[in-house]
Amino acid sequence: MNPRMRSIVAGTIGVIATIFVWWLLVASGTVDDRILPGPFQLVSRAMTLDGGEVALHLGTSLQRVIAGGLVGGILGLIFGILIGWNDRLRAVLNLPLELLRPIPPLAWIPLAIIWFGTGNGSKVFVIGLGCFFVMLTNTEKGIRELNRALIRQGRSYGLSGFSLIRHVVFPGIRPEIMVGASISTSLAFASLVAAEILGADAGLGYLLMRGRMDGDFAIMFIAIGLIAGLAYVVDLLARKLIVPHRDAYDL
């Protein structure tokens, strides 16, 4: 069995074991099923849901995550390259960015709602802000730690400007970009859910809040499960798009 297959089998066993322990705790009465519904209760409740409504919440949240992640990630990548590449620009922008970087994205939600309303704009802004700083930090770190011998080698082949960045810098910092994309995905969903809970009329965070307001614990756990599944798929796709580059650079 190859390593990839072993990883899939081990992960499947872990999921099955978790569900079994969960069922055992509820079935034995150790945990009150009114607070933590069992897996079969959730499946039964999920069967009663309107598929169109669930698709609407999923699609709305996915749209917000993709929009915010792309805007914030691309801007963070661009600024990370510029700051990591240009010492003068870094000297000018370092202090403002360092002052803004520690502020959690969730702290911007009240202002975002005032500025952009409760629609998609406020959610995209909060998500994009978090993704921006994560990608900026990872990209800048990757460039500053990039082996300068590779850059000199690229220049010896006549590369400069965008060609040098494309053929040498990007392959060299791809692991940092991949890490940044993965962290950004987690942060994007955390920001999304918080923003949707505080002000939204659709989305998985809204569905979670509606379950709390109605006292429907099953809906709350279904919403959490949907968030986890959607985040996993988005993270997996991000990792596939930013595959590790081969050791030899295509010069």
Coordinates of N, CA, C and O in Angstrom, one line a residue, residues 82-248:
L82 N 6.4 43.0 -3.4 CA 7.0 44.3 -3.5 C 7.8 44.7 -2.3 O 8.9 45.2 -2.4
I83 N 7.3 44.4 -1.1 CA 8.0 44.7 0.1 C 9.2 43.8 0.3 O 10.2 44.3 0.8
G84 N 9.1 42.5 0.0 CA 10.2 41.7 0.2 C 11.3 41.9 -0.8 O 12.5 41.7 -0.5
W85 N 10.9 42.5 -2.0 CA 11.9 42.8 -3.0 C 12.6 44.1 -2.9 O 13.7 44.3 -3.2
N86 N 11.8 45.1 -2.4 CA 12.3 46.5 -2.4 C 12.5 47.0 -1.0 O 11.5 47.1 -0.2
D87 N 13.7 47.2 -0.6 CA 14.0 47.6 0.8 C 13.5 49.0 1.1 O 13.0 49.2 2.3
R88 N 13.5 49.9 0.2 CA 13.0 51.2 0.4 C 11.5 51.2 0.7 O 10.9 51.9 1.6
L89 N 10.8 50.4 -0.1 CA 9.3 50.3 0.0 C 9.0 49.7 1.4 O 8.0 50.1 2.1
R90 N 9.8 48.7 1.8 CA 9.5 48.0 3.0 C 9.8 49.0 4.2 O 9.0 49.0 5.2
A91 N 10.8 49.9 4.1 CA 11.0 50.8 5.1 C 9.8 51.8 5.3 O 9.5 52.2 6.4
V92 N 9.2 52.2 4.2 CA 8.1 53.1 4.2 C 6.8 52.4 4.8 O 6.1 53.0 5.6
L93 N 6.5 51.2 4.3 CA 5.3 50.5 4.7 C 5.3 49.6 5.9 O 4.3 49.2 6.4
N94 N 6.5 49.4 6.4 CA 6.7 48.4 7.5 C 5.9 48.8 8.7 O 5.1 48.0 9.3
L95 N 6.0 50.1 9.2 CA 5.4 50.5 10.4 C 3.9 50.5 10.3 O 3.2 49.9 11.2
P96 N 3.3 51.1 9.2 CA 1.8 51.0 9.1 C 1.3 49.6 9.1 O 0.2 49.3 9.7
L97 N 1.9 48.7 8.4 CA 1.5 47.3 8.3 C 1.6 46.6 9.6 O 0.7 45.8 10.0
E98 N 2.7 46.9 10.3 CA 2.9 46.2 11.6 C 1.9 46.7 12.6 O 1.5 46.0 13.6
L99 N 1.4 47.9 12.5 CA 0.4 48.4 13.4 C -1.0 47.8 13.1 O -1.8 47.6 14.0
L100 N -1.2 47.6 11.8 CA -2.5 47.0 11.4 C -2.6 45.5 11.5 O -3.6 44.9 11.8
R101 N -1.4 44.8 11.4 CA -1.4 43.4 11.3 C -2.0 42.7 12.6 O -2.7 41.7 12.4
P102 N -1.7 43.1 13.8 CA -2.2 42.4 15.0 C -3.7 42.5 15.2 O -4.3 41.8 16.0
I103 N -4.3 43.5 14.5 CA -5.8 43.7 14.7 C -6.5 42.5 14.1 O -6.4 42.3 12.9
P104 N -7.3 41.7 14.9 CA -8.0 40.6 14.3 C -9.1 41.0 13.4 O -9.7 42.1 13.6
P105 N -9.3 40.3 12.3 CA -10.3 40.6 11.3 C -11.7 40.8 12.0 O -12.5 41.7 11.5
L106 N -12.0 40.1 13.0 CA -13.3 40.2 13.6 C -13.5 41.6 14.2 O -14.7 42.0 14.4
A107 N -12.5 42.2 14.6 CA -12.6 43.6 15.2 C -13.1 44.6 14.2 O -13.7 45.6 14.6
W108 N -13.0 44.3 12.9 CA -13.4 45.2 11.9 C -14.9 45.0 11.5 O -15.5 45.8 10.7
I109 N -15.6 43.9 12.0 CA -16.9 43.6 11.6 C -17.9 44.8 11.8 O -18.7 45.1 10.9
P110 N -17.9 45.4 13.0 CA -18.9 46.5 13.2 C -18.7 47.6 12.2 O -19.7 48.2 11.7
L111 N -17.4 48.0 12.0 CA -17.2 49.1 11.0 C -17.5 48.6 9.6 O -18.0 49.4 8.8
A112 N -17.2 47.4 9.3 CA -17.5 46.9 7.9 C -19.0 46.9 7.7 O -19.4 47.2 6.6
I113 N -19.8 46.6 8.7 CA -21.3 46.6 8.5 C -21.7 48.1 8.3 O -22.6 48.4 7.5
I114 N -21.1 49.0 9.0 CA -21.5 50.4 8.9 C -21.1 50.9 7.5 O -21.8 51.6 6.8
W115 N -19.9 50.5 7.0 CA -19.4 51.0 5.7 C -20.1 50.4 4.6 O -20.4 51.0 3.6
F116 N -20.3 49.0 4.6 CA -20.8 48.3 3.5 C -22.2 47.7 3.7 O -22.7 47.0 2.7
G117 N -22.7 47.8 4.9 CA -24.0 47.2 5.1 C -23.9 45.7 5.5 O -22.8 45.2 5.7
T118 N -25.1 45.1 5.5 CA -25.1 43.7 5.9 C -25.0 42.7 4.7 O -25.2 41.5 4.9
G119 N -24.8 43.2 3.6 CA -24.7 42.4 2.4 C -23.3 41.7 2.2 O -22.6 41.6 3.2
N120 N -23.0 41.4 1.0 CA -21.7 40.7 0.8 C -20.5 41.5 1.0 O -19.4 41.1 1.3
G121 N -20.7 42.9 0.8 CA -19.5 43.7 0.9 C -18.8 43.7 2.2 O -17.5 43.6 2.2
S122 N -19.5 43.7 3.3 CA -18.9 43.7 4.6 C -18.2 42.3 4.8 O -17.1 42.3 5.4
K123 N -18.8 41.2 4.4 CA -18.2 39.9 4.6 C -16.9 39.8 3.8 O -15.9 39.3 4.2
V124 N -16.9 40.2 2.5 CA -15.8 40.2 1.6 C -14.6 41.0 2.2 O -13.5 40.6 2.2
F125 N -15.0 42.2 2.7 CA -14.0 43.1 3.3 C -13.3 42.4 4.5 O -12.0 42.4 4.5
V126 N -14.0 41.8 5.4 CA -13.4 41.2 6.6 C -12.6 40.0 6.2 O -11.5 39.8 6.7
I127 N -13.1 39.2 5.3 CA -12.4 38.0 4.9 C -11.1 38.4 4.2 O -10.0 37.9 4.4
G128 N -11.3 39.3 3.2 CA -10.1 39.8 2.5 C -9.0 40.4 3.3 O -7.8 40.2 3.1
L129 N -9.4 41.1 4.4 CA -8.4 41.7 5.2 C -7.6 40.7 6.0 O -6.3 40.8 6.0
G130 N -8.2 39.7 6.5 CA -7.5 38.6 7.1 C -6.6 37.8 6.2 O -5.4 37.6 6.5
C131 N -7.1 37.5 5.0 CA -6.3 36.8 4.0 C -5.1 37.6 3.5 O -4.0 37.1 3.2
F132 N -5.3 38.9 3.4 CA -4.3 39.9 3.0 C -3.0 39.8 3.8 O -1.9 39.6 3.4
F133 N -3.2 39.9 5.1 CA -2.1 39.9 6.0 C -1.4 38.6 6.1 O -0.1 38.5 6.3
V134 N -2.1 37.5 6.1 CA -1.5 36.1 6.1 C -0.7 35.9 4.9 O 0.5 35.5 5.0
M135 N -1.2 36.2 3.7 CA -0.4 36.1 2.5 C 0.7 37.0 2.4 O 1.8 36.7 1.9
L136 N 0.5 38.2 2.8 CA 1.6 39.2 2.8 C 2.8 38.7 3.7 O 3.9 38.8 3.2
T137 N 2.5 38.3 4.9 CA 3.6 37.8 5.8 C 4.3 36.6 5.2 O 5.6 36.6 5.2
N138 N 3.6 35.6 4.7 CA 4.3 34.4 4.2 C 5.1 34.7 2.9 O 6.2 34.2 2.7
T139 N 4.5 35.6 2.0 CA 5.2 35.9 0.8 C 6.5 36.7 1.1 O 7.5 36.4 0.5
E140 N 6.4 37.7 1.9 CA 7.5 38.5 2.3 C 8.6 37.7 2.9 O 9.8 37.8 2.6
K141 N 8.2 36.8 3.8 CA 9.2 35.9 4.5 C 9.9 35.0 3.5 O 11.1 34.8 3.5
G142 N 9.1 34.4 2.5 CA 9.7 33.6 1.5 C 10.7 34.3 0.6 O 11.8 33.7 0.3
I143 N 10.4 35.5 0.3 CA 11.3 36.3 -0.6 C 12.6 36.6 0.2 O 13.7 36.6 -0.3
R144 N 12.5 37.1 1.4 CA 13.6 37.5 2.2 C 14.5 36.3 2.5 O 15.7 36.5 2.7
E145 N 14.0 35.1 2.5 CA 14.8 33.9 2.8 C 15.2 33.1 1.5 O 15.8 32.1 1.6
L146 N 14.8 33.7 0.4 CA 15.1 33.0 -0.9 C 16.6 33.0 -1.1 O 17.2 34.0 -0.9
N147 N 17.1 31.9 -1.6 CA 18.5 31.8 -1.9 C 18.9 32.8 -3.0 O 18.4 32.7 -4.2
R148 N 19.7 33.8 -2.7 CA 20.1 34.8 -3.7 C 20.9 34.3 -4.8 O 21.0 34.9 -5.9
A149 N 21.5 33.1 -4.6 CA 22.3 32.5 -5.7 C 21.3 32.1 -6.9 O 21.7 32.2 -8.0
L150 N 20.1 31.8 -6.5 CA 19.1 31.5 -7.6 C 18.8 32.7 -8.4 O 18.6 32.6 -9.6
I151 N 18.7 33.8 -7.7 CA 18.4 35.1 -8.4 C 19.5 35.5 -9.3 O 19.3 35.9 -10.5
R152 N 20.8 35.3 -8.8 CA 21.9 35.6 -9.7 C 22.0 34.7 -10.9 O 22.4 35.1 -12.0
Q153 N 21.7 33.4 -10.6 CA 21.7 32.5 -11.7 C 20.6 32.9 -12.8 O 20.9 32.8 -14.0
G154 N 19.4 33.3 -12.3 CA 18.4 33.7 -13.2 C 18.8 34.9 -14.0 O 18.6 35.0 -15.3
R155 N 19.5 35.8 -13.4 CA 19.9 37.0 -14.1 C 21.0 36.7 -15.1 O 21.1 37.3 -16.2
S156 N 21.8 35.7 -14.8 CA 22.9 35.2 -15.8 C 22.3 34.6 -17.0 O 22.9 34.6 -18.1
Y157 N 21.0 34.2 -16.9 CA 20.3 33.7 -18.1 C 19.5 34.8 -18.8 O 18.8 34.5 -19.8
G158 N 19.7 36.0 -18.4 CA 19.1 37.1 -19.0 C 17.7 37.5 -18.5 O 17.0 38.3 -19.1
L159 N 17.3 36.9 -17.4 CA 16.0 37.2 -16.8 C 16.0 38.4 -16.0 O 17.0 38.7 -15.3
S160 N 14.9 39.2 -16.0 CA 14.8 40.4 -15.2 C 13.3 40.7 -15.1 O 12.5 40.2 -15.8
G161 N 13.0 41.6 -14.1 CA 11.6 42.0 -13.9 C 10.7 40.9 -13.7 O 10.9 39.9 -12.9
F162 N 9.6 40.9 -14.4 CA 8.5 39.9 -14.2 C 9.0 38.5 -14.6 O 8.6 37.5 -14.0
S163 N 9.8 38.4 -15.6 CA 10.3 37.1 -16.0 C 11.1 36.4 -14.9 O 11.0 35.2 -14.7
L164 N 11.9 37.2 -14.2 CA 12.7 36.7 -13.1 C 11.8 36.3 -11.9 O 12.0 35.2 -11.3
I165 N 10.8 37.1 -11.7 CA 9.8 36.7 -10.6 C 9.0 35.4 -11.0 O 8.9 34.5 -10.2
R166 N 8.7 35.3 -12.3 CA 7.9 34.2 -12.7 C 8.7 32.9 -12.7 O 8.2 31.9 -12.2
H167 N 9.9 32.9 -13.2 CA 10.7 31.7 -13.3 C 11.6 31.3 -12.1 O 12.0 30.2 -12.0
V168 N 11.9 32.3 -11.3 CA 12.7 32.0 -10.1 C 12.1 32.3 -8.8 O 12.1 31.4 -7.9
V169 N 11.5 33.5 -8.6 CA 10.9 33.8 -7.3 C 9.7 33.0 -7.0 O 9.6 32.4 -5.9
F170 N 8.8 32.9 -7.9 CA 7.6 32.1 -7.6 C 7.9 30.6 -7.2 O 7.3 30.1 -6.2
P171 N 8.7 29.9 -8.1 CA 9.0 28.6 -7.6 C 9.7 28.5 -6.3 O 9.5 27.6 -5.5
G172 N 10.5 29.5 -6.0 CA 11.3 29.5 -4.7 C 10.4 29.8 -3.5 O 10.7 29.2 -2.4
I173 N 9.4 30.5 -3.7 CA 8.5 30.9 -2.5 C 7.2 30.1 -2.5 O 6.3 30.3 -1.7
R174 N 7.1 29.1 -3.4 CA 5.8 28.4 -3.5 C 5.4 27.7 -2.2 O 4.2 27.7 -1.9
P175 N 6.4 27.1 -1.5 CA 5.9 26.5 -0.2 C 5.3 27.5 0.8 O 4.4 27.2 1.4
E176 N 5.9 28.7 0.8 CA 5.4 29.7 1.7 C 4.0 30.2 1.2 O 3.1 30.4 2.0
I177 N 3.8 30.3 -0.1 CA 2.5 30.6 -0.6 C 1.5 29.6 -0.3 O 0.3 29.9 0.1
M178 N 1.9 28.3 -0.4 CA 1.0 27.2 -0.1 C 0.5 27.2 1.4 O -0.7 27.0 1.7
V179 N 1.5 27.5 2.3 CA 1.2 27.6 3.7 C 0.2 28.8 3.9 O -0.8 28.7 4.7
G180 N 0.5 29.9 3.3 CA -0.3 31.1 3.4 C -1.7 30.8 2.9 O -2.7 31.3 3.6
A181 N -1.9 30.1 1.8 CA -3.2 29.8 1.3 C -4.0 28.9 2.3 O -5.2 29.1 2.5
S182 N -3.3 27.9 2.9 CA -4.0 27.0 3.8 C -4.4 27.8 5.1 O -5.6 27.6 5.5
I183 N -3.6 28.6 5.6 CA -3.9 29.4 6.8 C -5.0 30.4 6.5 O -6.0 30.6 7.2
S184 N -4.9 31.0 5.3 CA -6.0 31.9 4.9 C -7.3 31.3 4.8 O -8.4 31.9 5.1
T185 N -7.4 30.0 4.3 CA -8.7 29.3 4.2 C -9.3 29.2 5.6 O -10.5 29.5 5.7
S186 N -8.5 28.8 6.6 CA -9.1 28.6 7.9 C -9.6 30.0 8.5 O -10.6 30.1 9.0
L187 N -8.7 31.0 8.3 CA -9.1 32.3 8.8 C -10.3 32.9 8.0 O -11.1 33.6 8.6
A188 N -10.4 32.6 6.8 CA -11.5 33.1 6.0 C -12.8 32.6 6.5 O -13.8 33.3 6.6
F189 N -12.9 31.3 6.8 CA -14.1 30.7 7.3 C -14.4 31.2 8.7 O -15.6 31.4 9.0
A190 N -13.4 31.4 9.5 CA -13.6 31.9 10.9 C -14.2 33.3 10.8 O -15.2 33.6 11.5
S191 N -13.7 34.1 9.9 CA -14.2 35.5 9.7 C -15.6 35.5 9.1 O -16.4 36.3 9.5
L192 N -15.8 34.6 8.2 CA -17.1 34.5 7.5 C -18.2 34.2 8.5 O -19.2 34.9 8.5
V193 N -18.0 33.1 9.3 CA -19.0 32.7 10.2 C -19.3 33.8 11.2 O -20.5 34.1 11.5
A194 N -18.3 34.5 11.7 CA -18.5 35.5 12.7 C -19.3 36.7 12.1 O -20.2 37.2 12.6
A195 N -18.9 37.0 10.8 CA -19.6 38.1 10.1 C -21.0 37.8 9.8 O -21.9 38.6 9.9
E196 N -21.3 36.5 9.4 CA -22.7 36.1 9.1 C -23.5 36.0 10.4 O -24.7 36.2 10.3
I197 N -22.9 35.6 11.5 CA -23.7 35.6 12.7 C -24.1 36.9 13.2 O -25.2 37.2 13.6
L198 N -23.2 37.9 13.0 CA -23.5 39.3 13.5 C -24.4 40.1 12.6 O -25.1 41.0 13.0
G199 N -24.4 39.7 11.3 CA -25.3 40.5 10.4 C -25.4 39.9 9.1 O -24.5 40.1 8.2
A200 N -26.4 39.1 8.8 CA -26.6 38.4 7.5 C -28.0 37.9 7.5 O -28.7 37.6 8.5
D201 N -28.5 37.7 6.3 CA -29.8 37.0 6.1 C -29.7 35.7 5.3 O -30.7 35.1 4.9
A202 N -28.5 35.3 5.1 CA -28.2 34.0 4.4 C -26.8 33.6 4.7 O -25.9 34.4 5.0
G203 N -26.5 32.3 4.5 CA -25.1 31.8 4.7 C -25.1 30.8 5.9 O -26.1 30.7 6.7
L204 N -24.0 30.1 6.0 CA -24.0 29.0 7.0 C -23.9 29.6 8.4 O -24.4 29.0 9.3
G205 N -23.2 30.7 8.6 CA -23.2 31.4 9.9 C -24.6 31.8 10.3 O -25.0 31.7 11.5
Y206 N -25.4 32.3 9.3 CA -26.8 32.7 9.6 C -27.6 31.5 10.0 O -28.4 31.6 10.9
L207 N -27.4 30.4 9.3 CA -28.1 29.1 9.6 C -27.7 28.7 11.0 O -28.6 28.2 11.8
L208 N -26.5 28.8 11.4 CA -26.0 28.5 12.8 C -26.7 29.3 13.8 O -27.2 28.8 14.8
M209 N -26.8 30.6 13.6 CA -27.4 31.6 14.5 C -28.9 31.3 14.6 O -29.5 31.4 15.6
R210 N -29.5 31.0 13.4 CA -31.0 30.7 13.4 C -31.3 29.4 14.3 O -32.3 29.4 15.0
G211 N -30.4 28.5 14.2 CA -30.6 27.3 15.0 C -30.5 27.6 16.5 O -31.3 27.1 17.3
R212 N -29.6 28.5 16.9 CA -29.5 28.9 18.3 C -30.8 29.6 18.7 O -31.3 29.4 19.8
M213 N -31.2 30.5 17.9 CA -32.4 31.3 18.2 C -33.7 30.4 18.4 O -34.5 30.7 19.2
D214 N -33.7 29.4 17.5 CA -34.9 28.5 17.6 C -34.7 27.3 18.6 O -35.6 26.5 18.8
G215 N -33.5 27.3 19.2 CA -33.3 26.2 20.1 C -33.1 24.8 19.4 O -33.3 23.8 20.0
D216 N -32.8 24.9 18.1 CA -32.7 23.7 17.3 C -31.2 23.3 17.2 O -30.4 23.7 16.4
F217 N -30.8 22.4 18.2 CA -29.3 22.1 18.3 C -28.9 21.2 17.1 O -27.7 21.3 16.6
A218 N -29.8 20.5 16.5 CA -29.5 19.7 15.4 C -29.1 20.5 14.2 O -28.1 20.3 13.5
I219 N -29.8 21.6 13.9 CA -29.5 22.5 12.9 C -28.1 23.2 13.1 O -27.3 23.3 12.2
M220 N -27.8 23.5 14.4 CA -26.6 24.1 14.7 C -25.4 23.2 14.3 O -24.4 23.6 13.7
F221 N -25.5 21.9 14.7 CA -24.5 20.9 14.4 C -24.4 20.6 12.9 O -23.3 20.4 12.4
I222 N -25.5 20.6 12.2 CA -25.5 20.4 10.8 C -24.8 21.6 10.1 O -24.0 21.4 9.2
A223 N -25.1 22.8 10.6 CA -24.4 24.0 10.0 C -22.9 23.9 10.3 O -22.1 24.2 9.4
I224 N -22.5 23.5 11.5 CA -21.1 23.3 11.8 C -20.4 22.3 10.9 O -19.3 22.5 10.4
G225 N -21.1 21.2 10.7 CA -20.6 20.1 9.8 C -20.5 20.6 8.3 O -19.5 20.3 7.7
L226 N -21.4 21.4 7.9 CA -21.3 22.0 6.5 C -20.2 22.9 6.4 O -19.4 22.9 5.4
I227 N -19.9 23.7 7.4 CA -18.8 24.7 7.4 C -17.5 23.9 7.4 O -16.6 24.2 6.6
A228 N -17.4 22.9 8.2 CA -16.2 22.1 8.2 C -15.9 21.4 6.8 O -14.8 21.4 6.3
G229 N -17.0 20.8 6.3 CA -16.8 20.1 5.0 C -16.4 21.1 3.9 O -15.6 20.8 3.0
L230 N -17.1 22.3 3.8 CA -16.8 23.3 2.8 C -15.4 23.8 3.0 O -14.7 24.0 2.0
A231 N -15.0 24.1 4.2 CA -13.6 24.6 4.4 C -12.6 23.5 4.0 O -11.6 23.9 3.4
Y232 N -12.9 22.3 4.2 CA -11.9 21.2 3.8 C -11.8 21.1 2.3 O -10.7 21.0 1.8
V233 N -12.9 21.2 1.6 CA -12.9 21.2 0.2 C -12.1 22.4 -0.4 O -11.3 22.2 -1.3
V234 N -12.4 23.6 0.1 CA -11.8 24.8 -0.4 C -10.3 24.7 -0.1 O -9.4 25.1 -1.0
D235 N -9.9 24.3 1.1 CA -8.4 24.1 1.4 C -7.8 23.1 0.5 O -6.6 23.3 0.0
L236 N -8.4 22.0 0.2 CA -7.9 21.0 -0.7 C -7.7 21.5 -2.1 O -6.6 21.3 -2.7
L237 N -8.7 22.3 -2.6 CA -8.5 22.8 -3.9 C -7.4 23.9 -4.0 O -6.6 23.9 -5.0
A238 N -7.3 24.7 -2.9 CA -6.2 25.7 -2.8 C -4.8 25.0 -2.9 O -3.9 25.4 -3.6
R239 N -4.7 23.9 -2.2 CA -3.4 23.1 -2.2 C -3.1 22.5 -3.5 O -2.0 22.4 -3.9
K240 N -4.2 22.1 -4.2 CA -4.0 21.5 -5.5 C -3.6 22.5 -6.6 O -2.8 22.3 -7.5
L241 N -4.1 23.8 -6.4 CA -3.7 24.8 -7.3 C -2.3 25.3 -7.1 O -1.7 25.8 -8.1
I242 N -1.8 25.2 -5.9 CA -0.5 25.7 -5.6 C 0.4 24.5 -5.3 O 0.7 24.2 -4.1
V243 N 0.7 23.7 -6.3 CA 1.4 22.4 -6.1 C 2.9 22.8 -5.9 O 3.4 23.7 -6.4
P244 N 3.6 21.9 -5.0 CA 5.0 22.2 -4.9 C 5.8 22.1 -6.2 O 5.5 21.2 -7.0
H245 N 6.7 22.9 -6.4 CA 7.4 23.0 -7.7 C 8.6 22.0 -7.6 O 9.1 21.7 -6.5
R246 N 9.0 21.6 -8.7 CA 10.2 20.7 -8.8 C 11.4 21.5 -8.4 O 11.5 22.7 -8.4
D247 N 12.5 20.7 -8.0 CA 13.7 21.4 -7.5 C 14.4 22.1 -8.6 O 15.1 23.2 -8.4
A248 N 14.4 21.6 -9.8 CA 15.1 22.3 -10.9 C 14.2 23.4 -11.5 O 13.0 23.2 -11.7

